Structure formats: structure tokens, C-alpha cells
Coordinates of C-alpha atoms and ligand atoms in Angstrom, one line a residue:
X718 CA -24.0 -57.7 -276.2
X719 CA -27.4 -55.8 -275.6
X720 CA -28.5 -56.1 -272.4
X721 CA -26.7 -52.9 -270.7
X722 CA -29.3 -50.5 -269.2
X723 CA -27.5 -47.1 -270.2
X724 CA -28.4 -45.0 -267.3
X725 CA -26.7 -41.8 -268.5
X726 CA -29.2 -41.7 -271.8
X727 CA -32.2 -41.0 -269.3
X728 CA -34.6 -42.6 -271.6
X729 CA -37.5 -45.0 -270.9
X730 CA -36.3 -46.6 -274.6
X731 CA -33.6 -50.0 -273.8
X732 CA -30.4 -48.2 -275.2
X733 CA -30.0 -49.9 -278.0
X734 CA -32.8 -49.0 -279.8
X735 CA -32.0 -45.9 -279.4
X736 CA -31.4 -44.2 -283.4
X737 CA -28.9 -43.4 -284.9
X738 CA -29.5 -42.2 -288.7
X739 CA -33.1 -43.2 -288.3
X740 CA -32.0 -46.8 -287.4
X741 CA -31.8 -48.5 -283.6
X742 CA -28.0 -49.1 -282.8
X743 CA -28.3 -52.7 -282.4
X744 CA -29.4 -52.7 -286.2
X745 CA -26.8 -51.3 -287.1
X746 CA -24.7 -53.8 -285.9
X747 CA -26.6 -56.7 -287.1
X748 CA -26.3 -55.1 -290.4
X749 CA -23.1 -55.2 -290.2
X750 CA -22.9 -58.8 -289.1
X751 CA -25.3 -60.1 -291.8
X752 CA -22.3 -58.3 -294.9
X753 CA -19.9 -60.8 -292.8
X754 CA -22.4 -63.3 -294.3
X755 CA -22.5 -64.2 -290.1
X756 CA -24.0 -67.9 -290.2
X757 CA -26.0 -66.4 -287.1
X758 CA -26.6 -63.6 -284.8
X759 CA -26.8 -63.8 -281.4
X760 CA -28.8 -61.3 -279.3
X761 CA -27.8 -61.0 -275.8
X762 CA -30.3 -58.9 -274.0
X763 CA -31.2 -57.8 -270.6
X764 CA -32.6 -54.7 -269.8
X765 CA -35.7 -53.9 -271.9
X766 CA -35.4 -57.7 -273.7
X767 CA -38.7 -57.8 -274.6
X768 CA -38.6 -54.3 -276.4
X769 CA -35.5 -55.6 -278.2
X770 CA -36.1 -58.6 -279.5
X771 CA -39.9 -57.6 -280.1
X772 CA -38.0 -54.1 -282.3
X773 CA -35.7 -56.8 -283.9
X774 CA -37.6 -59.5 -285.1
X775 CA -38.4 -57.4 -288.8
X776 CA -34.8 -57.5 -288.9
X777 CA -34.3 -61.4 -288.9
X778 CA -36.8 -61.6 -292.1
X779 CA -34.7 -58.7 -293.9
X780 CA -31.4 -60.5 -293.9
X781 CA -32.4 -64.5 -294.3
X782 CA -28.4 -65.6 -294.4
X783 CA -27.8 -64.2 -290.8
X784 CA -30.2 -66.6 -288.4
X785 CA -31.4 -64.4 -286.0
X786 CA -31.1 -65.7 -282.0
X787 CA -31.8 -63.9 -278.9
X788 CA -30.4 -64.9 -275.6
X789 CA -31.2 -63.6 -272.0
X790 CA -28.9 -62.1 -269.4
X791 CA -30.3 -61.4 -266.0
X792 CA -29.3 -60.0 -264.1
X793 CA -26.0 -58.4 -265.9
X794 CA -23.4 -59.4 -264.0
X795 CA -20.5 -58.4 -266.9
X796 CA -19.4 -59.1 -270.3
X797 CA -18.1 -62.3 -269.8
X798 CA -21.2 -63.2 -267.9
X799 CA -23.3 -61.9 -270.9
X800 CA -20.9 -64.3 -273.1
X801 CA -21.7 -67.1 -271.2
X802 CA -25.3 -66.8 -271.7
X803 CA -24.7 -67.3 -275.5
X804 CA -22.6 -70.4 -275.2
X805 CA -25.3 -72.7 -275.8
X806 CA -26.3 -71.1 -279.2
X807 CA -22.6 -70.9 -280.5
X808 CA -21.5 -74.1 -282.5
X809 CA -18.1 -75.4 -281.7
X810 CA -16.6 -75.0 -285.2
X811 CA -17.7 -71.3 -285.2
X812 CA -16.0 -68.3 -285.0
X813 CA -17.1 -66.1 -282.6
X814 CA -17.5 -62.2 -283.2
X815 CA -18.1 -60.0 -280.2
X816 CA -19.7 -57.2 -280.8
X817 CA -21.1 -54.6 -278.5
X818 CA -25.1 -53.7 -279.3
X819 CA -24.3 -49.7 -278.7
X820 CA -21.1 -49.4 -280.6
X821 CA -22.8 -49.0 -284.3
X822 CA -20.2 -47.8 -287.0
X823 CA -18.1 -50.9 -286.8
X824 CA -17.1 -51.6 -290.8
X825 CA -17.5 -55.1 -292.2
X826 CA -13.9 -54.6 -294.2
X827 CA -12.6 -54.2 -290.3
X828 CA -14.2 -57.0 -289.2
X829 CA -12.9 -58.8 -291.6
X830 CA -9.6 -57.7 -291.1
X831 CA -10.1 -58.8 -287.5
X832 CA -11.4 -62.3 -288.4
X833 CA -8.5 -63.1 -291.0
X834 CA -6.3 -61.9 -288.1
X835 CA -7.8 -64.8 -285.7
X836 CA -7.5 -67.0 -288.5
X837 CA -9.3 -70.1 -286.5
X838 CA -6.8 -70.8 -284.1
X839 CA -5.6 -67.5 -282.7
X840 CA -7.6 -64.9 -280.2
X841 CA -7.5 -61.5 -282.2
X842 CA -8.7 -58.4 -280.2
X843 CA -9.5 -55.0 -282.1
X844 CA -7.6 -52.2 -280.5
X845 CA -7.1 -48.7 -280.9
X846 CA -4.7 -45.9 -279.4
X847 CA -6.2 -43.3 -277.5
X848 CA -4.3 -39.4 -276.4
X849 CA -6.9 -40.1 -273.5
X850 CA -7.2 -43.7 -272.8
X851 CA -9.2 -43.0 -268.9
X852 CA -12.2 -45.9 -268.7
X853 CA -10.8 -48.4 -270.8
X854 CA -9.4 -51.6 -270.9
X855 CA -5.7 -51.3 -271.2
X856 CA -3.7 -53.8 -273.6
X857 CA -0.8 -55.0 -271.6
X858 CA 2.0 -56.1 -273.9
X859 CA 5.5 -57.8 -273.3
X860 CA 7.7 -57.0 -275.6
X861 CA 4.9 -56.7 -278.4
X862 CA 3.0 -59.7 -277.5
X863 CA -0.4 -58.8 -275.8
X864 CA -0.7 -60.7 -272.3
X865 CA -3.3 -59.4 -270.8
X866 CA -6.3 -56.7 -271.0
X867 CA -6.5 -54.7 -267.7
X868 CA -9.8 -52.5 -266.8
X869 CA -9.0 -49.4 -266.1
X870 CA -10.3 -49.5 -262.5
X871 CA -8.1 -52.6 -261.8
X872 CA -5.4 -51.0 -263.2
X873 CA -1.7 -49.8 -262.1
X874 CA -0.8 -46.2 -262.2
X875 CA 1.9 -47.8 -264.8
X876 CA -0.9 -49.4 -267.1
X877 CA -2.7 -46.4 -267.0
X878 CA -0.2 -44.8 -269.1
X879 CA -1.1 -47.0 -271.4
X880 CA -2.7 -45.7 -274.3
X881 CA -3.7 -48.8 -276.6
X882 CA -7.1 -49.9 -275.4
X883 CA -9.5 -52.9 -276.4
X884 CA -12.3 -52.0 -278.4
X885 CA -14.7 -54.1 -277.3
X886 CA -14.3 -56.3 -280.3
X887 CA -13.3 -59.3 -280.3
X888 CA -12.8 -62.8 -282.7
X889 CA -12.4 -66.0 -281.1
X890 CA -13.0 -69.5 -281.8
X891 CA -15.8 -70.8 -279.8
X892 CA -14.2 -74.2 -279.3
X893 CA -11.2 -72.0 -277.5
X894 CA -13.9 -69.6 -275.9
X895 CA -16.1 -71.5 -274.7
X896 CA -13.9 -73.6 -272.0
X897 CA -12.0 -69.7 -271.0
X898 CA -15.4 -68.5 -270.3
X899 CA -16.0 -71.4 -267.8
X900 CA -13.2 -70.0 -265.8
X901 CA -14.0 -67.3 -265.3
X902 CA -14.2 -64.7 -261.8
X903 CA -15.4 -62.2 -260.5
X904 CA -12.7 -61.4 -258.2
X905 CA -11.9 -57.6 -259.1
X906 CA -12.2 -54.3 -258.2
X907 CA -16.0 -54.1 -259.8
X908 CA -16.9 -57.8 -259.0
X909 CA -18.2 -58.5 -262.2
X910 CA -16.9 -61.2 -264.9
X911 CA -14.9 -59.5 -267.5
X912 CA -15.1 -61.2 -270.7
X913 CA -11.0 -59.9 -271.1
X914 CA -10.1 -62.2 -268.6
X915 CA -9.5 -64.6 -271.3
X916 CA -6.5 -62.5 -272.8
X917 CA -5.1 -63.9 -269.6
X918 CA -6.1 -67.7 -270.1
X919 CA -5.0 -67.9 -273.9
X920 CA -1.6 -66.8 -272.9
X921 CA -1.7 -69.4 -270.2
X922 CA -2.9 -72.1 -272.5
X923 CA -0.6 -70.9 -275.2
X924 CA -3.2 -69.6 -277.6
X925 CA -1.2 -66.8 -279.6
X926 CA -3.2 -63.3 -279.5
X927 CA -2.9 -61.3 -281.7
X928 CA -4.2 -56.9 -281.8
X929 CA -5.6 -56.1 -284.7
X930 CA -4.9 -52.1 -284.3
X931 CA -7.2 -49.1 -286.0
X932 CA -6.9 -45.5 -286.2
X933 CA -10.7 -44.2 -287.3
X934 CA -11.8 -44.0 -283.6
X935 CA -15.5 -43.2 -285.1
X936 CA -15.3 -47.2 -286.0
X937 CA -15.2 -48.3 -281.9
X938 CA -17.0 -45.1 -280.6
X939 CA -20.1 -45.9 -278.1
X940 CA -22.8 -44.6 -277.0
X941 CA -23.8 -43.6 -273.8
X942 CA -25.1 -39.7 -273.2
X943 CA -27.7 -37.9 -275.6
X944 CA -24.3 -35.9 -276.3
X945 CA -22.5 -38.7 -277.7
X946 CA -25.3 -40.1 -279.8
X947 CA -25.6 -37.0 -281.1
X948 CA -21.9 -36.3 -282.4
X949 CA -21.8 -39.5 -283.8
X950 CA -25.1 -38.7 -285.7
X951 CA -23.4 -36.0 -287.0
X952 CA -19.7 -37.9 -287.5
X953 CA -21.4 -40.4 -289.5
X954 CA -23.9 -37.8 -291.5
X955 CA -20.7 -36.2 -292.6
X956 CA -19.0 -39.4 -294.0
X957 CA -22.1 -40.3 -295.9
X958 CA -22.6 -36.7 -297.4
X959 CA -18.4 -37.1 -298.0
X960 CA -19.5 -40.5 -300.0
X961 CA -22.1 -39.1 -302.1
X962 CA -19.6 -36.2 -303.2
X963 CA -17.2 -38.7 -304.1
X964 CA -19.9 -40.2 -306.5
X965 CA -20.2 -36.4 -308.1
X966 CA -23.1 -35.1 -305.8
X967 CA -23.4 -31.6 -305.5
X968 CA -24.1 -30.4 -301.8
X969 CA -24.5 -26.6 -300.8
X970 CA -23.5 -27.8 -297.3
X971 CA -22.3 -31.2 -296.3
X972 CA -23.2 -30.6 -292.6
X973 CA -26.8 -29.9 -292.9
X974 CA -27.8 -33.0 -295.0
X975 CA -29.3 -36.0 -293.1
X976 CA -29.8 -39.4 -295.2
X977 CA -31.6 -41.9 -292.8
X978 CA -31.6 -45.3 -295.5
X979 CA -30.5 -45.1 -299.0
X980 CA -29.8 -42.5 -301.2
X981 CA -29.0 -43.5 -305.1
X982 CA -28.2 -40.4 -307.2
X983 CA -27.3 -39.7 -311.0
X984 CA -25.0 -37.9 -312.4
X985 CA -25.0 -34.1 -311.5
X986 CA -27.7 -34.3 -308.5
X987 CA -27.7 -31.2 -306.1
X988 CA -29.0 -30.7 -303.2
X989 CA -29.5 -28.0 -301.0
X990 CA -29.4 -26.8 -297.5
X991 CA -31.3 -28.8 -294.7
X992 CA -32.6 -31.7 -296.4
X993 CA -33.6 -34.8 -294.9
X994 CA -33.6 -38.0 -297.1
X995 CA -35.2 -41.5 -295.7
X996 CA -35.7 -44.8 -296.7
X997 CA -34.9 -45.6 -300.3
X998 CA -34.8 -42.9 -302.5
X999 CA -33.2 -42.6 -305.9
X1000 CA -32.6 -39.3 -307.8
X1001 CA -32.0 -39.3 -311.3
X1002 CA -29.6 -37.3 -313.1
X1003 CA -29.5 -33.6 -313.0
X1004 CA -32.5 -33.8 -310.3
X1005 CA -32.3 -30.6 -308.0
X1006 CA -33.7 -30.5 -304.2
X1007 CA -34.1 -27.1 -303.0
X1008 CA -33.5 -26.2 -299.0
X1009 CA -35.4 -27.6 -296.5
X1010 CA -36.8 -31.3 -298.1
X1011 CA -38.1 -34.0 -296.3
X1012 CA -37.9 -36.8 -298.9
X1013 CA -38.5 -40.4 -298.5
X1014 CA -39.4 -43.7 -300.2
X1015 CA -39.7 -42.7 -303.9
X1016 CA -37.8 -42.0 -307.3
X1017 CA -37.3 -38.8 -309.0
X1018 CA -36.5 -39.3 -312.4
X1019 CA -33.5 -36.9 -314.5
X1020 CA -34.3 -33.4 -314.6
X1021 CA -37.2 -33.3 -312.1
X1022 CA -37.0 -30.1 -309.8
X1023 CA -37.9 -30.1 -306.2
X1024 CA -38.6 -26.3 -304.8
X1025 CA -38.0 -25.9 -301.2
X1026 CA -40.1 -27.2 -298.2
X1027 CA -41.4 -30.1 -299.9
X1028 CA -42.7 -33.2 -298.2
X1029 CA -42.5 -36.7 -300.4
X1030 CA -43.2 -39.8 -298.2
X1031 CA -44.3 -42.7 -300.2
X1032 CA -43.7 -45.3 -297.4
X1033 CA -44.7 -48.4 -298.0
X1034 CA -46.3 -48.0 -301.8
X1035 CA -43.7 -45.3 -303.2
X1036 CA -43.7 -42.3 -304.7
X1037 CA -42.6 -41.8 -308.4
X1038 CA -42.1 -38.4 -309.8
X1039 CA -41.6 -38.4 -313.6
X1040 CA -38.6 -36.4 -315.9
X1041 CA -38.4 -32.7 -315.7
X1042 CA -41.5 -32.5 -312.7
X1043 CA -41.5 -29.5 -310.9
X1044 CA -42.5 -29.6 -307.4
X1045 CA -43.1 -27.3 -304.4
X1046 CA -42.3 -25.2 -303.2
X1047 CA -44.5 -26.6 -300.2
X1048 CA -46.1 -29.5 -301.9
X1049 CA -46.9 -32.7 -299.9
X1050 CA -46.5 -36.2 -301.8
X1051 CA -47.8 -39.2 -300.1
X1052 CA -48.1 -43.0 -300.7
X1053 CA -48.9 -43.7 -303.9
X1054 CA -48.6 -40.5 -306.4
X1055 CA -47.3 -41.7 -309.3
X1056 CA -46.5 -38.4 -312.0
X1057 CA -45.8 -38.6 -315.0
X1058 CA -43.0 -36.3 -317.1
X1059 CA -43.4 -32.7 -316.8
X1060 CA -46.5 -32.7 -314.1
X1061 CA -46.3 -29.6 -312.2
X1062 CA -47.3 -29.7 -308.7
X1063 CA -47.4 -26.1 -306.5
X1064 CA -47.5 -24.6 -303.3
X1065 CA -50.0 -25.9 -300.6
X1066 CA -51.2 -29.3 -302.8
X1067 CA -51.1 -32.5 -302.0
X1068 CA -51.3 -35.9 -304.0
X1069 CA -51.6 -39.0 -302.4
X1070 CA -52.5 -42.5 -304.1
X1071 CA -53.0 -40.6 -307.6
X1072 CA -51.7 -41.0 -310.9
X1073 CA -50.9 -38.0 -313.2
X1074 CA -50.2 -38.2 -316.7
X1075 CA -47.6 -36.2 -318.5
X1076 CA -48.0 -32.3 -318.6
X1077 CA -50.9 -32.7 -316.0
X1078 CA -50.9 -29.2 -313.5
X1079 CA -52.1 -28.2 -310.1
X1080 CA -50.5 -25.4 -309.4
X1081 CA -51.9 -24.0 -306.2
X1082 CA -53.8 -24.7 -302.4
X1083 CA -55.0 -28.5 -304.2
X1084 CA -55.8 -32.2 -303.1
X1085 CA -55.8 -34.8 -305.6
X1086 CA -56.9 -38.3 -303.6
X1087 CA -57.5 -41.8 -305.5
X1088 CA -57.8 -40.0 -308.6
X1089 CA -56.4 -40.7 -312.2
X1090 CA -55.6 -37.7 -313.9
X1091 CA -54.9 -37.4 -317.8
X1092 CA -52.1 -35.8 -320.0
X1093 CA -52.2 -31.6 -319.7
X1094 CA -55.4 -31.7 -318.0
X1095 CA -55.2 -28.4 -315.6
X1096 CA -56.8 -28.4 -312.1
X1097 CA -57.3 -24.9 -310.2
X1098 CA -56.5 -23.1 -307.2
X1099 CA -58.5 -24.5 -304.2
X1100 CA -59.9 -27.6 -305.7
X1101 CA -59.8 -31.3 -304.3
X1102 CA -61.3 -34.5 -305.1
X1103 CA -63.5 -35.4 -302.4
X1104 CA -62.4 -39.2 -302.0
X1105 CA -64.3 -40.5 -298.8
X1106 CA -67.7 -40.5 -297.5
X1107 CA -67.1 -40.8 -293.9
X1108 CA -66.6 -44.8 -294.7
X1109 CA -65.2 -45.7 -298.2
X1110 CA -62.4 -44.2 -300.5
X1111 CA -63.8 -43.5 -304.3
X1112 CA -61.9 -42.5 -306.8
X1113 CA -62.2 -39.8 -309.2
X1114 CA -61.3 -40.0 -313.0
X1115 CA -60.1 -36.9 -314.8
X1116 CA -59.5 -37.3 -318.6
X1117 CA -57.5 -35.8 -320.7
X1118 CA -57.3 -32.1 -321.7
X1119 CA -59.7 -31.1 -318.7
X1120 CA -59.7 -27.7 -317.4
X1121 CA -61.2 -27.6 -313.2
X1122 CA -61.9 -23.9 -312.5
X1123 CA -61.1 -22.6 -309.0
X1124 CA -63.0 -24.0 -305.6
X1125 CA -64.2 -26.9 -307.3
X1126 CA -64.9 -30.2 -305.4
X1127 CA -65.1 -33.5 -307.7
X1128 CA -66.9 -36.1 -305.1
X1129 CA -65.7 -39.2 -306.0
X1130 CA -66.6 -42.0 -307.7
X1131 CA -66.8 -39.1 -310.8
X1132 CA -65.7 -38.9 -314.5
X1133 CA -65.0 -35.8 -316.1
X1134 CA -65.0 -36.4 -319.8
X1135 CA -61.9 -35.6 -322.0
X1136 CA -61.8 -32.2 -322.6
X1137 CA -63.9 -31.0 -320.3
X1138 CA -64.5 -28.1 -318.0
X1139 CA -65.6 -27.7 -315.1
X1140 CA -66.9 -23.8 -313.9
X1141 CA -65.1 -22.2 -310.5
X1142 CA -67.2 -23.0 -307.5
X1143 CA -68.8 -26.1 -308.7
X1144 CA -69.6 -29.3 -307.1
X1145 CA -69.6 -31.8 -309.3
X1146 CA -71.4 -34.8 -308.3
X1147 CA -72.3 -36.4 -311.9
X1148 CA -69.6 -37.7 -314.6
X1149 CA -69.9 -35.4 -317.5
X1150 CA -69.5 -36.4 -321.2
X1151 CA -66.1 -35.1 -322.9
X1152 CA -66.2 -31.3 -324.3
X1153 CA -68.6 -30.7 -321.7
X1154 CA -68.9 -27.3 -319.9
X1155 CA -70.0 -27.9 -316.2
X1156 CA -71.0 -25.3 -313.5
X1157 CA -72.7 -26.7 -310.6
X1158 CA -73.2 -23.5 -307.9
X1159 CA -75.5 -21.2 -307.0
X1160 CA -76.3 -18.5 -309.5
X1161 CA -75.3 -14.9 -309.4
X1162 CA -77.9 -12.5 -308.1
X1163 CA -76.7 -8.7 -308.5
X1164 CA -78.9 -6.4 -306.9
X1165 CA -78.6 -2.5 -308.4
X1166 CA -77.9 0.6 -306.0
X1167 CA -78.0 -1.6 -302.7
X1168 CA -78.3 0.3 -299.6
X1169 CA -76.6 -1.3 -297.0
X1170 CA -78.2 -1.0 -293.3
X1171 CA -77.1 1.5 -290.8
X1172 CA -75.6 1.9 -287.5
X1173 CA -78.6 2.6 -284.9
X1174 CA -77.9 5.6 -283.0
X1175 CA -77.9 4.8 -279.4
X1176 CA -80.9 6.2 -277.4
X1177 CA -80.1 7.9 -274.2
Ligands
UD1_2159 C1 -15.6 -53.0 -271.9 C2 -14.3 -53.8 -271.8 C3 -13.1 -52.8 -271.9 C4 -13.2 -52.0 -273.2 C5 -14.5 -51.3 -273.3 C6 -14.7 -50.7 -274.7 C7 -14.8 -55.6 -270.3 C8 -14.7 -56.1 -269.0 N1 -14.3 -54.4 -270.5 O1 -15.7 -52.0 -270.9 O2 -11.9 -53.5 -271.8 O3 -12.1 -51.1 -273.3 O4 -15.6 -52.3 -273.2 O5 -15.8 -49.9 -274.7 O6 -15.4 -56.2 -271.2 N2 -23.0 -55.6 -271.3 C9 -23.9 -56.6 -271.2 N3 -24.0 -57.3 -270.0 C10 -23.3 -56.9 -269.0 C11 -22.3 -55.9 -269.1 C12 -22.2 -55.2 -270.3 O7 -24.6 -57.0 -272.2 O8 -23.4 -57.6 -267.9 C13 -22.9 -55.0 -272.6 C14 -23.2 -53.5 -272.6 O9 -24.5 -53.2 -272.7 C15 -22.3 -52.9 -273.7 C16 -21.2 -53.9 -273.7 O10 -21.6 -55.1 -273.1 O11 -23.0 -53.0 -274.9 C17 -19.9 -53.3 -273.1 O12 -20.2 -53.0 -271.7 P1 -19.6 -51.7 -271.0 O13 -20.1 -51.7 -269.6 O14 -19.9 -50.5 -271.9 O15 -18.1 -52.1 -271.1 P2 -17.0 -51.5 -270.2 O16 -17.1 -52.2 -268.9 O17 -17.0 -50.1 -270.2
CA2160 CA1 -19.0 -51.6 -267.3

């Protein structure tokens, strides 16, 4: 169910989509459905559809088990009225999972638990016990079978007291569903049609139903506020960081670590304060990310250090960073920047779609663009490859052994031959043969015992 409008989280963006750990709730969810090994997924949306299913349909390609189906509800008239709206895409020998679109930290091993519990023939709702049960719907038992769910509105002062609620989550055969959802009303205190009315109808038909019953309230919690989205941001931040110790991680502080994707780590990782992992990223063993790191999409292999304040995004083409790198503090990675073991890369320089061979440096206040770099070659302080015209990327070839002064600027498509150096200052627009010496800049001109001009005084 996704096609609630969520007033209270005052956002133009369907909530839903709004994130949580860098990914829209309803994702989560369907990730979640697609470890069930779900036959299909059924999207009911509503408010914002188009946004929805438009945000989820790279999600149907990622998980090709789990068919991907979207189904419209409008106007929302309740959750057994958004139910209905999926009847036509559920087969009768299914079993049906409900599962609410903002409620994202549901575990498959739960679910599971739930589904084994319905076992095909019986209704089996996933409850929980709440000190403070106010809004919910209230599971109404006699003796311990469960008759009935009551909303909260609707109900007594007496089932108020109650303090096992429903979840939200339900598993049901759809050839049992399907004929309680036909029946149902709206004839209660919010006029809308509850999809718990059928608690009432399998009891009336005989269907046993079973309560599945939890205690991690994390696994049911939604979202509606800004507030809540962000304490279960940092609920779930926790647990992974938890996870990742568990594995041998080291963390300076398990609340201030963010991983939005996947993190993969060797044995005796650390990580500092404050940093912010996305996407895949793997570290390898002994690798150690100082404070403050934004690091996504790319592998650091064993031993490689990352200073503090350092920026790695290799979206789409990756970033590799070889054995026993050092990088940062302050260095910016982007797609594409491929080092090799032992390439040093310093504060203020950024590599992006460049390969570095082992031992190669650049130090300081440097951009290396489209350029292939060779083993130890050294390149100074305030020098860049100048990679684009205006029109067209070119690359920029640096062999082996090279030494680039300070200031340079290589403008690409250029060789500089093995061994080679290149003067500070120059502008180098011609390959040069290997062992060359190259200075391309104006020459000194020193002029002795300079007298530099005077202040006027002023005329009255
Ligand atoms: C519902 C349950 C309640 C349970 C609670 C758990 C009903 C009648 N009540 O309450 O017993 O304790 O969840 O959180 O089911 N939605 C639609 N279309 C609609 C209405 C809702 O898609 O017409 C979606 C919402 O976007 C949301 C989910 O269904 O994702 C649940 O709706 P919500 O209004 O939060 O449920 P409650 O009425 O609070
Ligand atoms: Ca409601």
C-alpha cells in the first residue's frame, strides 16, 4: 500500500519516496519482498502515482524474480479499499502479503515467520505490544483466539486498554481474501473500508487466525513526520554500524557513521568519526578512513589509507584505489580513477577517469583528467592536465619515471616521454621524447638596482 498522501511530512515528494538510508521507503519494502523470492509485487498507489511508479520502474529490472505491478487507488478511500484495487493482479493460488509502502525495516526472516504462520489456509496478522498502544488497531482476543481488529477510533474505552496492536502486516491467502474484501463497509466511525474488517469475517467463516507476535518495534515502525523519519534513520544507522562491528569493524563512534548501500570490509578496517559511505563500497583489510569521508562506489584495497575530508564517488564507472594508497586529506576521487599500489594522492587534487600506476604522486593543489600516468612518475604542486577544449575530452599520457615541476599545464592529447621532465610554469603543448628536459614559459628578465616609481605628491 502506497498511495497515502502523508500530510504531516509537508513535502511536495509522494511519501514513499521519501529516503531513508539514501533509499525511497517503498524500496525498501520491495527489497524486502523480492528476499521472500515474492512471485510478484504489487504497487498500490494514489497520491503522487505517477512519481512512484515512474521512481520505481529501475527497481523492477534490479530484482527480475519479483514481477513488478502497479495498481491505482483513487480516491483513497481506506486500506481495504486500496486492497481491493489489487485483487485483479493477485492469482488465486497466491499468498498474499500486505505490506505498508512507509513502514520500511520489515525483516524478510519476520516475514517469513508470518507466512509459515498462515501456512495457506489460515489468516496470520503480525502484531506487536505497545506501553502506549493510542492510534492503533487493537487485537481483540477471546480467550487467546484473536476475533477481531478494532481501530482505535471505533474502539471501547475497554479495548483501549488493549495493548497488542496490528502491525499493519498481514498474510492471507488470496482465494480466502479476495471474497472478505467483497464484503466489505464502510460503516464506522471514519467511513472508510478497513482492510481489518476481515479479522471479523474469517472468524465468521471459520478461518482460524492466527498473531504472529514481535518485540523489535523498529521492525513495524512508520513514517509519518520529518521527526520520525529521522529517528528511524538513525535507529537503523545504528544496527548497521552494530553489524559491521560484529564482522570485527573498528568504529571511533557508531552514531556518527552513515552507510547508504553496501559496505564490505576486511579484516581490521577502521573508520572514523562522521563518515558517509554510499553505494557499493568494499574496503580491504587493515584499510583506515579518517573523520569526515564521503565515500562511494569504489574499492580500497588492504592497507590503503584515507586522511580526513576526502571525497571518492565513482558512480557509475568506479573507483579503485590500490594496496597501501594514501589519500587526502581533502582529495576528491571521481568516476573512473583507477590507482595503482602505493599512489599517493594529497590535499586539494582531484583524479577523475585516470589511471595511475604504482608509486605514481601528486601530492598537492592537482587535477589529473583522462590521463594515464606511469609507475613513480611525480607530478607537482598546482599542475593539471588540461583535458577539454571547450568541445572534446583528450587525454594526456605521462610515462614512467616523469618528474612535472610546479604550475605546469599538460594540454591534452600529449605524451611526455619516460623519464622526462617537465620545468615549473610550463605549458606543454608538444609530446616530448623520454629523458627529455622541457620548459615551455616565458624567460626570466632581472633588471639590476630597479627603481620603483613614486607616490605623486598632491598639488594644492
Ligand atoms: C492501519 C490499520 C491499523 C494498524 C495500523 C498500523 C486499518 C484500517 N488500520 O491504521 O489497524 O494498527 O495501520 O500502522 O488498516 N493507505 C492506502 N490507501 C488508503 C489508506 C491507506 O494506500 O486508502 C496506505 C497508507 O499510505 C499507509 C497504509 O495504507 O501506507 C496504512 O494506512 P494508515 O492510514 O497509516 O493506517 P491506519 O489507518 O493508521
Ligand atoms: Ca488512516
Amino acid at each position: 500500500m502506497a498511495a497515502g498522501k502523508g500530510t504531516r511530512m509537508k513535502s511536495r515528494l509522494p511519501k514513499v519516496l521519501q529516503r531513508l538510508a539514501g533509499v525511497p521507503l517503498v524500496q525498501h519494502v520491495l527489497a524486502t519482498a523480492a528476499q521472500l523470492q515474492a512471485r510478484s509485487a504489487v504497487v498500490i498507489t494514489g497520491h503522487g502515482a505517477q512519481e512512484v511508479e515512474a521512481a520505481l520502474s529501475g527497481v523492477a529490472a534490479s530484482s527480475p524474480e519479483t514481477a513488478l505491478r502497479f495498481v491505482r487507488q483513487d480516491p483513497q478511500l481506506g486500506t481495504g479499499h486500496a486492497v481491493q484495487q489489487a485483487v485483479p493482479a493477485l492469482a488465486d493460488d497466491a499468498l498474499v502479503v500486505i505490506l505498508s509502502g512507509d513502514v520500511p525495516l520489515t525483516q524478510a526472516d519476520t516475514l517469513q515467520a508470518l507466512i509459515a504462520a498462515s501456512g495457506g489456509t489460515r489468516l496470520a496478522l503480525l502484531t506487536i505490544e505497545f506501553t502506549d498502544p493510542t492510534g492503533y488497531g487493537r487485537i481483540v482476543r477471546d480467550g487467546n483466539q484473536v476475533k477481531a481488529i478494532v481501530e482505535h477510533k471505533d474502539a471501547s474505552d475497554a479495548q483501549r486498554a488493549i495493548r497488542e496492536v496490528y502491525s499493519g502486516i498481514m498474510a492471507v491467502p488470496a482465494r480466502l481474501l479476495k471474497p472478505w474484501l467483497a464484503r466489505l463497509d464502510n460503516q464506522n466511525v471514519q467511513g472508510e473500508y478497513y482492510l481489518t474488517d476481515i479479522v471479523k469475517f474469517a472468524v465468521a467463516d471459520g478461518v482460524e487466525v492466527v498473531a504472529h507476535t514481535i518485540t523489535d518495534a523498529l521492525q513495524v515502525a512508520g513514517i509519518n513526520s520529518p521527526v520520525q523519519l529521522a529517528e528511524l534513520e538513525r535507529a537503523h544507522q545504528l544496527r548497521q554500524a552494530h553489524a559491521l562491528m560484529e564482522q570485527g569493524v573498528r568504529m571511533q563512534d557508531p552514531a556518527r557513521f552513515d552507510l547508504r548501500g553496501q559496505l564490505d570490509c576486511g579484516q581490521d578496517v577502521e573508520i572514523d568519526v562522521n563518515c558517509i559511505f554510499e553505494g557499493r563500497v568494499t574496503l580491504g583489510e587493515g584499510v583506515r578512513v579518517g573523520a569526515n569521508c564521503v565515500i562511494a562506489n569504489c574499492t580500497i584495497a588492504a592497507g590503503a589509507v584515507i586522511h580526513p575530508f576526502t571525497h571518492i564517488d565513482g558512480e557509475k564507472l568506479g573507483v579503485t584505489v590500490g594496496e597501501g594508497a594514501l589519500i587526502g586529506p581533502f582529495a576528491r576521487l571521481r568516476p573512473g580513477a583507477q590507482l595503482a599500489a602505493e599512489v599517493h594522492i594529497g590535499n586539494f587534487v582531484e583524479v577523475k577517469n585516470a589511471t595511475l600506476a604504482k608509486g605514481a604522486k601528486a601530492n598537492h593543489l592537482a587535477y589529473l583528467g583522462d590521463a594515464t600516468v606511469g609507475e613513480r612518475v611525480n607530478f607537482g604542486a598546482g599542475s593539471i592536465t588540461a583535458n577539454y577544449d571547450g568541445a572534446n575530452k583528450h587525454r594526456t599520457v605521462i610515462e614512467a619515471d616523469v618528474h612535472i615541476g610546479s604550475n605546469c599545464v599538460l594540454i591534452a592529447p600529449v605524451t611526455i616521454g619516460a623519464g622526462g621532465t617537465v620545468g615549473g610554469g610550463s605549458t606543454i603543448t608538444k609530446s616530448t621524447e623520454p629523458g627529455a628536459l622541457s620548459v615551455a614559459r616565458g624567460k626570466q628578465v632581472s633588471i639590476a638596482n630597479w627603481a620603483r616609481p613614486q607616490k605623486q605628491p598632491k598639488s594644492k
